[in-house]
Coordinates of C-alpha atoms and ligand atoms in Angstrom, one line a residue:
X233 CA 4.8 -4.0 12.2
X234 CA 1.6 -6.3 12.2
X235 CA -1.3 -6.2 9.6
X236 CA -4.7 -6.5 11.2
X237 CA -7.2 -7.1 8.2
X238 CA -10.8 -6.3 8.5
X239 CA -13.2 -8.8 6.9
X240 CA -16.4 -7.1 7.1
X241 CA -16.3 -6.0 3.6
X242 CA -16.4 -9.4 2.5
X243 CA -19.6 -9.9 5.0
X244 CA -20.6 -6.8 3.0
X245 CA -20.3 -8.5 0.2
X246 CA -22.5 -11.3 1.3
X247 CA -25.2 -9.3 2.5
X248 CA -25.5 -7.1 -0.7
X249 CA -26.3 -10.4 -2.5
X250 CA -28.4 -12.4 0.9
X251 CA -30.0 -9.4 3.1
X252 CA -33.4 -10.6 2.3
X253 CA -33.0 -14.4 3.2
X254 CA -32.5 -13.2 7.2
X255 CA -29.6 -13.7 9.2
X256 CA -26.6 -14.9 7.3
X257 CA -28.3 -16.1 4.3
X258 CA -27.6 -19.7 5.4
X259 CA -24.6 -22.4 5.3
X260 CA -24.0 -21.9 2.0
X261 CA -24.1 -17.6 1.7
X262 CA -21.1 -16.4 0.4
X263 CA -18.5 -14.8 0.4
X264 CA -18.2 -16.5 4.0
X265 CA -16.3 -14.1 6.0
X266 CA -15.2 -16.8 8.2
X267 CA -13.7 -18.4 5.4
X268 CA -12.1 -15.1 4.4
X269 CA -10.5 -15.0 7.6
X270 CA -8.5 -17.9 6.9
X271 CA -7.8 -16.6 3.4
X272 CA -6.4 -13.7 5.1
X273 CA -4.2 -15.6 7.5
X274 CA -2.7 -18.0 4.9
X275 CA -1.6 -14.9 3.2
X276 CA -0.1 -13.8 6.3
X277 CA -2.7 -11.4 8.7
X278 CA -1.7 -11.2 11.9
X279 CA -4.7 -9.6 13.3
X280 CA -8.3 -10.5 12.3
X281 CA -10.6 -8.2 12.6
X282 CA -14.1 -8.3 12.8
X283 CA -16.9 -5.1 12.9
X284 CA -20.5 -6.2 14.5
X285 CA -22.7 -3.7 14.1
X286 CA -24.8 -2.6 16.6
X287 CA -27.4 -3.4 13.9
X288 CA -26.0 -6.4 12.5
X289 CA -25.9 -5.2 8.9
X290 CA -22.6 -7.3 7.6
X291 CA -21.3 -9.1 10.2
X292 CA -24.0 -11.2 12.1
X293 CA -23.9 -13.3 15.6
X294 CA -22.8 -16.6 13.6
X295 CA -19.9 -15.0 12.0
X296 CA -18.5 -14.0 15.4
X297 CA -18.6 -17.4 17.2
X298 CA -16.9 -19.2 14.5
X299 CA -14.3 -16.6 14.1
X300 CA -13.8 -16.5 18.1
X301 CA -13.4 -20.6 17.4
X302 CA -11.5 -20.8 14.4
X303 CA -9.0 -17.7 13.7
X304 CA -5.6 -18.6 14.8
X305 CA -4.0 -14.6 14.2
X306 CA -5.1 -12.1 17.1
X307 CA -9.1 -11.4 16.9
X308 CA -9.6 -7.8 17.2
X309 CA -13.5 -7.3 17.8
X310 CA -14.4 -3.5 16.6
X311 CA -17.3 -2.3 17.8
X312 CA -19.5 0.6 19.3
X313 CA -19.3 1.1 23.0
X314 CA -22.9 0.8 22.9
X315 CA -24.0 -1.0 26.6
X316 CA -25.2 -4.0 24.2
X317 CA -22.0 -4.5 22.4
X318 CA -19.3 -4.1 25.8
X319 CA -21.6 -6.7 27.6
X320 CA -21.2 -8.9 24.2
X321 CA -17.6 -8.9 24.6
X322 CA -17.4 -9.7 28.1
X323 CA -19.4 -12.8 27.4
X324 CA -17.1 -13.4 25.1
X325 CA -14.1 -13.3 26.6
X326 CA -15.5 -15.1 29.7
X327 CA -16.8 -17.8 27.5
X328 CA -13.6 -18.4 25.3
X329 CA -11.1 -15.9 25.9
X330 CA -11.5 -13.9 22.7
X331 CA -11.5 -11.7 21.3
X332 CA -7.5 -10.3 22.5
X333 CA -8.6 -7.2 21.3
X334 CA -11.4 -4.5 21.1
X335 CA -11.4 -1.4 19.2
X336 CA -13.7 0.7 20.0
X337 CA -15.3 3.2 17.2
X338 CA -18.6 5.1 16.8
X339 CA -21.3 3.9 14.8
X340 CA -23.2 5.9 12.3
X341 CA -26.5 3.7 10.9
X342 CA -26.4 5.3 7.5
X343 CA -22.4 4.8 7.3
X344 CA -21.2 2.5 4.2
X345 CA -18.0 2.4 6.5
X346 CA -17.0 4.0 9.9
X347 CA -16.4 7.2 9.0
X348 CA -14.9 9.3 11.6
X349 CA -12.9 9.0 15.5
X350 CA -14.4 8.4 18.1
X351 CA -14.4 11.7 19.9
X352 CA -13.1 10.3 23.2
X353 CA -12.2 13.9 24.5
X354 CA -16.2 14.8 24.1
X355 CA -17.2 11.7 26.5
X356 CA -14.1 10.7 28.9
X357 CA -16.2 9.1 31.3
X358 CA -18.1 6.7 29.2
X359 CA -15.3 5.9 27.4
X360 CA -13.3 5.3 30.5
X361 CA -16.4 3.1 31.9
X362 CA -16.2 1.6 28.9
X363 CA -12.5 0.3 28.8
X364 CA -12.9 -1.0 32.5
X365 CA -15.9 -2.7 31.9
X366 CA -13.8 -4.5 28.8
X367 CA -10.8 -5.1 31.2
X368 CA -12.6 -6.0 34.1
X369 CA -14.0 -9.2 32.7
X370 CA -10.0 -10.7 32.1
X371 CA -7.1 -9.7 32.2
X372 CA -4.9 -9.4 29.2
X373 CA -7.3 -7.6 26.9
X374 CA -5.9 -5.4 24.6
X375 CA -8.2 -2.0 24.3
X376 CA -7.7 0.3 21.3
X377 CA -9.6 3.4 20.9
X378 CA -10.0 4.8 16.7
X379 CA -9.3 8.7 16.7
X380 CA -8.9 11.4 14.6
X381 CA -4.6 12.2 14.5
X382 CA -5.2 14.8 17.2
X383 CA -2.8 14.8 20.3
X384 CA -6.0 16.2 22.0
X385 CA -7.6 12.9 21.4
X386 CA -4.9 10.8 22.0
X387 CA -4.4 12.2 25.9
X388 CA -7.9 11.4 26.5
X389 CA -7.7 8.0 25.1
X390 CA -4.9 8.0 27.2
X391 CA -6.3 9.0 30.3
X392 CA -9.5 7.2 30.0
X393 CA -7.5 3.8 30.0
X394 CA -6.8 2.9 25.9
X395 CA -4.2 0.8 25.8
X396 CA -3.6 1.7 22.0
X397 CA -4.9 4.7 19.8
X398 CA -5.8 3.6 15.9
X399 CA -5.0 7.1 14.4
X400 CA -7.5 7.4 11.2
X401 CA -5.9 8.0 8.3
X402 CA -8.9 8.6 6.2
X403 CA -8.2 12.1 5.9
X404 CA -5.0 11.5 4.5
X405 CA -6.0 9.0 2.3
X406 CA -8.7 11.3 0.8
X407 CA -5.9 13.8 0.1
X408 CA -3.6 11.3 -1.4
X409 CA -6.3 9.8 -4.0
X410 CA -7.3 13.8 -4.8
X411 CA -3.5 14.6 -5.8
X412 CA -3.6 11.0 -7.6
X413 CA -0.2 10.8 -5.2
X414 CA 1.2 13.3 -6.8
X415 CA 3.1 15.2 -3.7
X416 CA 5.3 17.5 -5.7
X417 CA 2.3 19.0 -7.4
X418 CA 0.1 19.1 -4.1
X419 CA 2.6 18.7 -1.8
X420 CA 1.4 20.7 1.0
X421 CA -1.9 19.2 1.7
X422 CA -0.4 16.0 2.0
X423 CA 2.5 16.9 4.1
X424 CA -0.6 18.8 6.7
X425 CA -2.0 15.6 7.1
X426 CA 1.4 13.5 7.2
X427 CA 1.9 16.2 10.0
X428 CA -0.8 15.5 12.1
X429 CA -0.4 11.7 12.2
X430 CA 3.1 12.0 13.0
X431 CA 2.2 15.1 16.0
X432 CA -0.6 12.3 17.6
X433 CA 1.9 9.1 16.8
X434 CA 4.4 11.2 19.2
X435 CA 1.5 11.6 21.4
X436 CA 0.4 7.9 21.8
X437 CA 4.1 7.0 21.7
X438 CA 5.3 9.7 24.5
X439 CA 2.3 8.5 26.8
X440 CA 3.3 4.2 26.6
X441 CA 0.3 3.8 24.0
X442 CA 0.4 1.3 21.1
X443 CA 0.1 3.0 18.1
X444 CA -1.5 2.1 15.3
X445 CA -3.0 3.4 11.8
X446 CA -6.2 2.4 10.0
X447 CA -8.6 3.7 7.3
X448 CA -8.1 4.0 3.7
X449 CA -4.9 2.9 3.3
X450 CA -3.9 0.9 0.3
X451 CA -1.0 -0.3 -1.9
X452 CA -0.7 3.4 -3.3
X453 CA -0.4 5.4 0.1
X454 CA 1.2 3.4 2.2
X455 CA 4.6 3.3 1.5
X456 CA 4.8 7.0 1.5
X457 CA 3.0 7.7 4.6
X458 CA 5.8 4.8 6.3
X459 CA 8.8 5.9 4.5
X460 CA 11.3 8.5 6.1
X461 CA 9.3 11.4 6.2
X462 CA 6.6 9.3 7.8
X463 CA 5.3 8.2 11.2
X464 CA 7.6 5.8 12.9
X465 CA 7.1 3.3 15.5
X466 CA 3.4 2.3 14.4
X467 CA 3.0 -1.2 16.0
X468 CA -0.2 -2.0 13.5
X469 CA -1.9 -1.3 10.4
X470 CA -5.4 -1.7 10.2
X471 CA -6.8 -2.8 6.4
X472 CA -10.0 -3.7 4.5
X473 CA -11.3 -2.6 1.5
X474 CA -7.9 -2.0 -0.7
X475 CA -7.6 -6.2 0.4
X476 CA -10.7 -7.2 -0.6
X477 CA -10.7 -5.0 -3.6
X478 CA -7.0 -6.5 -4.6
X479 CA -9.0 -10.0 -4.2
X480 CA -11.4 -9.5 -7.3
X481 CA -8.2 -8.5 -9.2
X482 CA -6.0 -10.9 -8.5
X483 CA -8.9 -13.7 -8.1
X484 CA -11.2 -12.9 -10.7
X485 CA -9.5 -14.5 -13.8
X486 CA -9.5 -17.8 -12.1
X487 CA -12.8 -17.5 -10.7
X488 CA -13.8 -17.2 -14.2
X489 CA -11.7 -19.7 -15.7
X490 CA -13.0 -22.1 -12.9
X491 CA -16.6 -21.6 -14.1
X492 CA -15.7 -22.0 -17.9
X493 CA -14.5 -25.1 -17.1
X494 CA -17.3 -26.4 -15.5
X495 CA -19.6 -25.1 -18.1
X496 CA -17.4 -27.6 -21.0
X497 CA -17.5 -30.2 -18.4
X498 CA -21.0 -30.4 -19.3
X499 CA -24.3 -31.7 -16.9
X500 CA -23.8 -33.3 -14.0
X501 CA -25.5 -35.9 -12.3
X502 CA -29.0 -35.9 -11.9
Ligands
PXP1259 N1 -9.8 0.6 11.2 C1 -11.1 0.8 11.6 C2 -11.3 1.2 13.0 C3 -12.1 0.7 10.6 O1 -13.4 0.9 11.0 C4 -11.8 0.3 9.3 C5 -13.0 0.2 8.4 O2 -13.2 -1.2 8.1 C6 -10.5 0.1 9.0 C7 -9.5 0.3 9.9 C8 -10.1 -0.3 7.6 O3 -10.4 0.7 6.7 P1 -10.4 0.3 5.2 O4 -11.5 -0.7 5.0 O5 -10.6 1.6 4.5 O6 -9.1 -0.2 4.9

């Protein structure tokens, strides 16, 4: 199973503190999600994966290039389907040959996060001109589509060309944090949704699909949702925010510590 991470919360990050100083805040903005990338990979990510915005709110131009240059793991580009963006990636892949995957998602402006699946059974025919735009321009290019856990939605994924469905577990994830992941106690809300991702996992897997699960999944309600009464054969999991959030845990105390010491280092020069 390969971890994808998602680094746009760190470019989230950087834009709460450097919005105002225009693009990406300059050379020396951080946290660089470029260099978070390589974080990511020394810890082991397989999959990089980047969110531009249609609006470029985290994630700008910059951020791109030098992740399509300098990531070693798999760059998986997310993205809207928005004319703007699929015409982005071609150039991209013509220029360099990256990204090796897209996922496409919707796009809500006022969204802290993407929110829900894109509802592929609602517009087959873009989404289908979509993926052949993205496959047209070179061969190899693997094409994800982020849905709800709905066989409905996997069969038009399916049929409008994805070559993998990213179910959302949000849902899930929002009923595991409201039973504090307690199962015995609230069992049957979280086996409804265990359900469902299992009933569209069969879906994607029946129909030659990669499948693969992201969205508010974290060190609490993963194992569960992989364990034996769990969805089998999932190819990827998709991660972010329980990452980045792990980061300040595990990072802060020597960030700290780092800071201490050069405050008893005393002035520098000049
Ligand atoms: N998969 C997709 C398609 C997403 O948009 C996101 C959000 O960044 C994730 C996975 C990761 O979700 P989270 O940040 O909640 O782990």
């Amino acid at each position: 199973m390969l971890l994808g991470v998602n680094i746009d919360h760190v470019a989230s990050l950087r834009q709460a503190r450097y919005r105002a100083s225009g693009d990406a805040g300059g050379a020396h903005a951080e946290p660089d999600p470029v260099r978070a990338a390589h974080e990511a990979e020394l810890g082991g990510a397989d999959i990089v994966t980047a969110h531009l915005r249609e609006d470029r709110r985290h994630l700008h131009d910059r951020d791109l290039a030098l992740l399509a240059q300098l990531v070693r793991a798999r760059l998986n580009l997310e993205m809207s389907m928005a004319p703007a963006m699929i015409e982005l990636a071609v150039r991209l892949r013509a220029a360099g040959g990256r990204p090796e995957m897209v996922t496409l998602v919707p796009e809500g402006r006022n969204e802290v996060t993407t929110e829900g699946g894109l509802d592929v059974a609602g517009a087959a025919a873009p989404c289908a001109a979509a993926v052949a735009s993205l496959k047209g321009a070179a061969g190899g290019l693997c094409v994800s589509a982020f849905i709800d856990p709905d066989p409905a939605q996997v069969e038009a994924a399916h049929g409008a060309g994805f070559d993998a469905a990213e179910l959302h577990t949000g849902q899930y994830a929002n009923a595991f944090a409201r039973c504090g992941g307690d199962a015995a106690a609230h069992g049957a809300e979280l086996r409804r949704h265990v359900a469902r991702l299992i009933e569209a996992g069969h879906r994607a897997r029946a129909l030659g699909m990669r499948l693969n699960l992201g969205h508010g999944l974290n060190y609490l309600n993963l194992p569960p949702l992989l364990g034996p009464r769990g969805v089998s054969g999932v190819a990827e999991l998709h991660i972010g925010h329980a990452i980045v959030a792990r980061a300040v845990y595990t990072g802060l105390r020597a960030a700290v510590a780092d800071m201490r010491a050069l405050i008893r280092a005393g002035p520098g020069p000049g």
